[in-house]
mmCIF file of C-alpha atoms in Angstrom:
data_model
loop_
_atom_site.group_PDB
_atom_site.id
_atom_site.type_symbol
_atom_site.label_atom_id
_atom_site.label_comp_id
_atom_site.label_asym_id
_atom_site.label_seq_id
_atom_site.Cartn_x
_atom_site.Cartn_y
_atom_site.Cartn_z
ATOM 1 C CA SER A 25 -3.220 83.571 137.473
ATOM 2 C CA TYR A 26 -3.167 84.444 133.800
ATOM 3 C CA VAL A 27 -1.520 81.878 131.514
ATOM 4 C CA LEU A 28 -0.024 82.329 128.045
ATOM 5 C CA THR A 29 0.456 79.197 125.954
ATOM 6 C CA GLN A 30 2.964 78.863 123.108
ATOM 7 C CA PRO A 31 3.989 75.787 121.094
ATOM 8 C CA PRO A 32 7.495 74.632 122.041
ATOM 9 C CA SER A 33 8.707 74.704 118.462
ATOM 10 C CA VAL A 34 7.920 75.921 114.964
ATOM 11 C CA SER A 35 9.876 75.029 111.836
ATOM 12 C CA VAL A 36 9.903 76.843 108.517
ATOM 13 C CA ALA A 37 11.952 76.844 105.328
ATOM 14 C CA PRO A 38 13.908 79.948 104.343
ATOM 15 C CA GLY A 39 11.808 82.434 102.426
ATOM 16 C CA GLN A 40 8.556 81.098 103.825
ATOM 17 C CA THR A 41 6.298 82.631 106.481
ATOM 18 C CA ALA A 42 6.483 81.615 110.131
ATOM 19 C CA ARG A 43 3.520 82.071 112.419
ATOM 20 C CA ILE A 44 3.959 81.720 116.171
ATOM 21 C CA PRO A 45 0.735 81.650 118.221
ATOM 22 C CA CYS A 46 0.271 82.763 121.793
ATOM 23 C CA GLY A 47 -2.947 81.673 123.476
ATOM 24 C CA GLY A 48 -4.596 83.271 126.477
ATOM 25 C CA ASN A 49 -8.088 83.832 127.823
ATOM 26 C CA ASN A 50 -9.476 86.873 125.986
ATOM 27 C CA ILE A 51 -5.940 87.917 125.086
ATOM 28 C CA GLY A 52 -7.458 90.144 122.418
ATOM 29 C CA SER A 53 -8.343 92.596 125.185
ATOM 30 C CA LYS A 54 -4.698 92.967 126.218
ATOM 31 C CA GLY A 55 -1.649 94.504 124.592
ATOM 32 C CA VAL A 56 0.756 91.773 123.528
ATOM 33 C CA HIS A 57 4.507 92.152 123.144
ATOM 34 C CA TRP A 58 6.984 89.792 121.498
ATOM 35 C CA TYR A 59 10.677 89.219 122.196
ATOM 36 C CA GLN A 60 13.346 87.433 120.216
ATOM 37 C CA GLN A 61 16.153 85.750 122.114
ATOM 38 C CA LYS A 62 19.206 84.205 120.488
ATOM 39 C CA PRO A 63 21.499 81.830 122.419
ATOM 40 C CA GLY A 64 23.602 83.578 125.022
ATOM 41 C CA GLN A 65 21.965 86.941 124.415
ATOM 42 C CA ALA A 66 19.399 89.105 126.170
ATOM 43 C CA PRO A 67 15.887 89.259 124.720
ATOM 44 C CA VAL A 68 15.113 91.896 122.104
ATOM 45 C CA LEU A 69 11.692 93.493 121.652
ATOM 46 C CA VAL A 70 10.478 92.837 118.098
ATOM 47 C CA VAL A 71 6.772 93.695 118.302
ATOM 48 C CA TYR A 72 4.894 95.732 120.907
ATOM 49 C CA ASP A 73 1.258 96.619 121.479
ATOM 50 C CA ASP A 74 0.083 93.777 119.247
ATOM 51 C CA ASN A 75 1.495 95.054 115.952
ATOM 52 C CA ASP A 76 3.974 97.898 116.338
ATOM 53 C CA ARG A 77 7.671 97.557 115.607
ATOM 54 C CA PRO A 78 10.514 99.256 117.460
ATOM 55 C CA SER A 79 12.911 101.167 115.273
ATOM 56 C CA GLY A 80 15.434 98.870 113.635
ATOM 57 C CA ILE A 81 13.156 95.841 113.495
ATOM 58 C CA PRO A 82 12.488 94.705 109.913
ATOM 59 C CA GLU A 83 9.010 95.043 108.445
ATOM 60 C CA ARG A 84 9.062 91.259 108.013
ATOM 61 C CA PHE A 85 8.031 91.063 111.683
ATOM 62 C CA SER A 86 4.360 91.725 112.379
ATOM 63 C CA GLY A 87 1.720 90.771 114.891
ATOM 64 C CA SER A 88 -1.989 90.308 115.305
ATOM 65 C CA ASN A 89 -4.238 89.800 118.291
ATOM 66 C CA SER A 90 -7.878 88.786 118.465
ATOM 67 C CA GLY A 91 -10.069 86.631 120.638
ATOM 68 C CA ASN A 92 -7.981 84.086 122.500
ATOM 69 C CA THR A 93 -4.915 84.103 120.247
ATOM 70 C CA ALA A 94 -2.144 86.534 119.414
ATOM 71 C CA THR A 95 0.215 85.693 116.565
ATOM 72 C CA LEU A 96 3.711 86.768 115.636
ATOM 73 C CA THR A 97 4.263 86.525 111.884
ATOM 74 C CA ILE A 98 7.703 86.540 110.307
ATOM 75 C CA SER A 99 7.639 86.888 106.535
ATOM 76 C CA ARG A 100 10.431 85.813 104.192
ATOM 77 C CA VAL A 101 12.169 83.976 107.006
ATOM 78 C CA GLU A 102 15.967 84.112 107.062
ATOM 79 C CA ALA A 103 18.497 81.905 108.794
ATOM 80 C CA GLY A 104 19.229 84.761 111.178
ATOM 81 C CA ASP A 105 15.644 84.644 112.484
ATOM 82 C CA GLU A 106 16.332 81.327 114.174
ATOM 83 C CA ALA A 107 15.777 82.041 117.872
ATOM 84 C CA ASP A 108 13.414 81.635 120.804
ATOM 85 C CA TYR A 109 10.366 83.889 120.742
ATOM 86 C CA TYR A 110 8.344 84.901 123.802
ATOM 87 C CA CYS A 111 4.989 86.631 124.041
ATOM 88 C CA GLN A 112 4.233 88.855 127.041
ATOM 89 C CA VAL A 113 1.298 90.714 128.535
ATOM 90 C CA TRP A 114 0.578 92.731 131.647
ATOM 91 C CA ASP A 115 -2.254 91.156 133.610
ATOM 92 C CA SER A 116 -3.972 94.089 135.301
ATOM 93 C CA SER A 117 -6.223 91.851 137.384
ATOM 94 C CA SER A 118 -3.243 90.495 139.303
ATOM 95 C CA ASP A 119 -0.739 93.291 138.600
ATOM 96 C CA HIS A 120 1.635 90.681 137.252
ATOM 97 C CA LEU A 121 3.675 90.551 134.084
ATOM 98 C CA VAL A 122 3.247 87.250 132.272
ATOM 99 C CA PHE A 123 5.434 85.536 129.679
ATOM 100 C CA GLY A 124 4.516 82.692 127.413
ATOM 101 C CA GLY A 125 6.671 79.608 127.686
ATOM 102 C CA GLY A 126 8.576 80.464 124.522
ATOM 103 C CA THR A 127 8.740 78.987 121.021
ATOM 104 C CA LYS A 128 11.935 77.838 119.344
ATOM 105 C CA LEU A 129 11.891 78.842 115.690
ATOM 106 C CA THR A 130 13.963 76.533 113.514
ATOM 107 C CA VAL A 131 14.859 77.558 109.975
ATOM 108 C CA LEU A 132 15.190 74.368 107.957
ATOM 109 C CA GLN B 17 23.665 105.384 123.930
ATOM 110 C CA VAL B 18 20.730 104.050 125.895
ATOM 111 C CA GLN B 19 21.877 101.093 127.928
ATOM 112 C CA LEU B 20 21.628 99.160 131.162
ATOM 113 C CA VAL B 21 24.905 97.827 132.524
ATOM 114 C CA GLN B 22 24.665 94.993 135.034
ATOM 115 C CA SER B 23 27.129 93.783 137.623
ATOM 116 C CA GLY B 24 29.254 90.706 137.158
ATOM 117 C CA ALA B 25 28.636 87.043 137.756
ATOM 118 C CA GLU B 26 28.130 85.770 141.291
ATOM 119 C CA VAL B 27 28.594 82.415 142.989
ATOM 120 C CA LYS B 28 26.712 81.940 146.232
ATOM 121 C CA LYS B 29 26.107 79.182 148.734
ATOM 122 C CA PRO B 30 22.603 77.957 149.555
ATOM 123 C CA GLY B 31 20.940 80.174 152.126
ATOM 124 C CA ALA B 32 22.965 83.249 151.196
ATOM 125 C CA SER B 33 21.732 86.433 149.505
ATOM 126 C CA VAL B 34 22.771 88.068 146.261
ATOM 127 C CA LYS B 35 22.454 91.690 145.168
ATOM 128 C CA VAL B 36 22.631 92.497 141.454
ATOM 129 C CA SER B 37 23.026 96.058 140.192
ATOM 130 C CA CYS B 38 21.778 97.664 136.991
ATOM 131 C CA LYS B 39 23.189 101.068 135.987
ATOM 132 C CA ALA B 40 21.239 103.164 133.514
ATOM 133 C CA SER B 41 22.822 105.524 131.023
ATOM 134 C CA GLY B 42 21.685 107.484 127.985
ATOM 135 C CA PHE B 43 18.240 108.236 129.412
ATOM 136 C CA THR B 44 16.654 109.763 132.486
ATOM 137 C CA PHE B 45 16.612 106.972 135.050
ATOM 138 C CA THR B 46 13.620 108.299 136.969
ATOM 139 C CA HIS B 47 11.393 108.482 133.887
ATOM 140 C CA TYR B 48 11.066 104.734 133.330
ATOM 141 C CA ASP B 49 10.111 101.773 135.488
ATOM 142 C CA ILE B 50 12.598 98.916 135.749
ATOM 143 C CA ASN B 51 11.652 95.225 135.597
ATOM 144 C CA TRP B 52 13.710 92.277 136.772
ATOM 145 C CA VAL B 53 13.423 89.014 134.829
ATOM 146 C CA ARG B 54 15.313 85.769 135.292
ATOM 147 C CA GLN B 55 16.031 82.751 133.134
ATOM 148 C CA ALA B 56 17.111 79.417 134.541
ATOM 149 C CA PRO B 57 19.371 77.255 132.344
ATOM 150 C CA GLY B 58 17.421 75.953 129.372
ATOM 151 C CA GLN B 59 14.203 77.522 130.633
ATOM 152 C CA GLY B 60 11.967 80.438 129.696
ATOM 153 C CA LEU B 61 11.736 83.982 130.967
ATOM 154 C CA GLU B 62 10.306 84.585 134.436
ATOM 155 C CA TRP B 63 9.234 87.993 135.739
ATOM 156 C CA MET B 64 10.334 88.830 139.290
ATOM 157 C CA GLY B 65 9.133 92.355 139.907
ATOM 158 C CA TRP B 66 9.188 96.043 139.004
ATOM 159 C CA MET B 67 10.208 99.374 140.471
ATOM 160 C CA ASN B 68 9.382 102.990 139.780
ATOM 161 C CA PRO B 69 12.747 104.730 140.295
ATOM 162 C CA ASN B 70 11.090 108.090 140.821
ATOM 163 C CA SER B 71 8.819 107.100 143.695
ATOM 164 C CA GLY B 72 10.543 103.931 144.813
ATOM 165 C CA ASP B 73 7.280 102.020 144.490
ATOM 166 C CA THR B 74 7.715 98.315 143.838
ATOM 167 C CA GLY B 75 5.687 95.256 142.924
ATOM 168 C CA TYR B 76 6.768 91.664 143.147
ATOM 169 C CA ALA B 77 5.697 88.404 141.573
ATOM 170 C CA GLN B 78 3.828 86.312 144.092
ATOM 171 C CA LYS B 79 6.396 83.538 143.726
ATOM 172 C CA PHE B 80 9.157 85.795 145.069
ATOM 173 C CA GLN B 81 7.221 87.750 147.698
ATOM 174 C CA GLY B 82 9.244 87.948 150.890
ATOM 175 C CA ARG B 83 12.479 86.877 149.198
ATOM 176 C CA VAL B 84 13.137 89.631 146.676
ATOM 177 C CA THR B 85 13.765 93.324 147.259
ATOM 178 C CA ILE B 86 14.192 95.882 144.488
ATOM 179 C CA THR B 87 15.752 99.228 145.404
ATOM 180 C CA ARG B 88 17.482 102.135 143.716
ATOM 181 C CA ASN B 89 20.019 104.895 144.119
ATOM 182 C CA THR B 90 18.878 107.772 141.939
ATOM 183 C CA SER B 91 22.109 109.719 142.447
ATOM 184 C CA ILE B 92 23.958 107.095 140.419
ATOM 185 C CA SER B 93 21.035 105.948 138.236
ATOM 186 C CA THR B 94 21.276 102.411 139.523
ATOM 187 C CA ALA B 95 18.661 99.814 140.374
ATOM 188 C CA TYR B 96 19.305 96.799 142.563
ATOM 189 C CA MET B 97 17.679 93.407 142.961
ATOM 190 C CA GLU B 98 18.407 91.425 146.093
ATOM 191 C CA LEU B 99 17.306 87.810 146.403
ATOM 192 C CA SER B 100 17.624 86.067 149.744
ATOM 193 C CA SER B 101 17.534 82.489 151.044
ATOM 194 C CA LEU B 102 19.103 81.262 147.837
ATOM 195 C CA ARG B 103 18.642 77.674 146.731
ATOM 196 C CA SER B 104 19.970 75.725 143.773
ATOM 197 C CA GLU B 105 16.817 76.472 141.777
ATOM 198 C CA ASP B 106 17.750 80.156 141.847
ATOM 199 C CA THR B 107 20.707 79.470 139.567
ATOM 200 C CA ALA B 108 19.861 81.627 136.560
ATOM 201 C CA VAL B 109 20.690 84.643 134.463
ATOM 202 C CA TYR B 110 19.094 87.741 135.947
ATOM 203 C CA TYR B 111 18.137 90.617 133.653
ATOM 204 C CA CYS B 112 17.025 94.155 134.303
ATOM 205 C CA ALA B 113 14.939 95.856 131.632
ATOM 206 C CA ARG B 114 13.557 99.333 131.023
ATOM 207 C CA VAL B 115 9.774 99.487 130.894
ATOM 208 C CA GLU B 116 8.019 101.467 128.179
ATOM 209 C CA THR B 117 4.289 101.406 129.140
ATOM 210 C CA THR B 118 3.954 97.616 129.528
ATOM 211 C CA ASN B 119 6.756 96.330 127.310
ATOM 212 C CA MET B 120 10.511 96.179 127.877
ATOM 213 C CA ASP B 121 12.450 98.042 125.234
ATOM 214 C CA VAL B 122 15.973 98.047 126.671
ATOM 215 C CA TRP B 123 17.586 95.091 128.435
ATOM 216 C CA GLY B 124 20.791 94.608 130.335
ATOM 217 C CA LYS B 125 23.121 91.838 129.177
ATOM 218 C CA GLY B 126 22.295 89.736 132.207
ATOM 219 C CA THR B 127 24.063 88.615 135.369
ATOM 220 C CA THR B 128 24.721 84.940 135.979
ATOM 221 C CA VAL B 129 24.045 83.835 139.533
ATOM 222 C CA THR B 130 25.156 80.343 140.471
ATOM 223 C CA VAL B 131 23.996 78.796 143.736
ATOM 224 C CA SER B 132 26.135 75.867 144.758
ATOM 225 C CA SER B 133 27.518 74.373 147.918
#
């Protein structure tokens, strides 16, 4: 089965740039989506199809995807960005939806 | 507004079944697939399966095959997820989510299911 690998945690100071990687075999050939989840809340889609943003999501959130790594980039990080972030793909070979294990973003 | 409203928290004994509902409003229910995702305490997101409300077609994660059933009632724009043979490891928050191509753009608030003797 297809596996997505994320680091358990990433830390960044306010105003700096956070980069959260998501590794998978030839993930560059798939569309990657990213979700933000704050404690006690449902996930929220922040980036879809590698680098598109739903309406209402700040331009500070962007994504890239190439080779074996997709990356969520959050520019000018704010305290309110502190959350868990999950990457997700649809694996057409198994007809299964796959999530990464999640990354906890800490704003120092 | 576009939303998915889920049923309330459940407490079940091991071996029992639970059925969670997810009512759609603000959009045409039969135009979007619905996914079910769960999250055990302190753990990540886990996909359970999907349903096409128009056709009734479903697909399930291999882990849950034979234990999960996703159905719908189009007359009331509601999807259901039933999980049987519950065990303590099934204690989790269960979410329904609207599918837009392959991503999930609208989520319910979640339903807490607790399995305890």
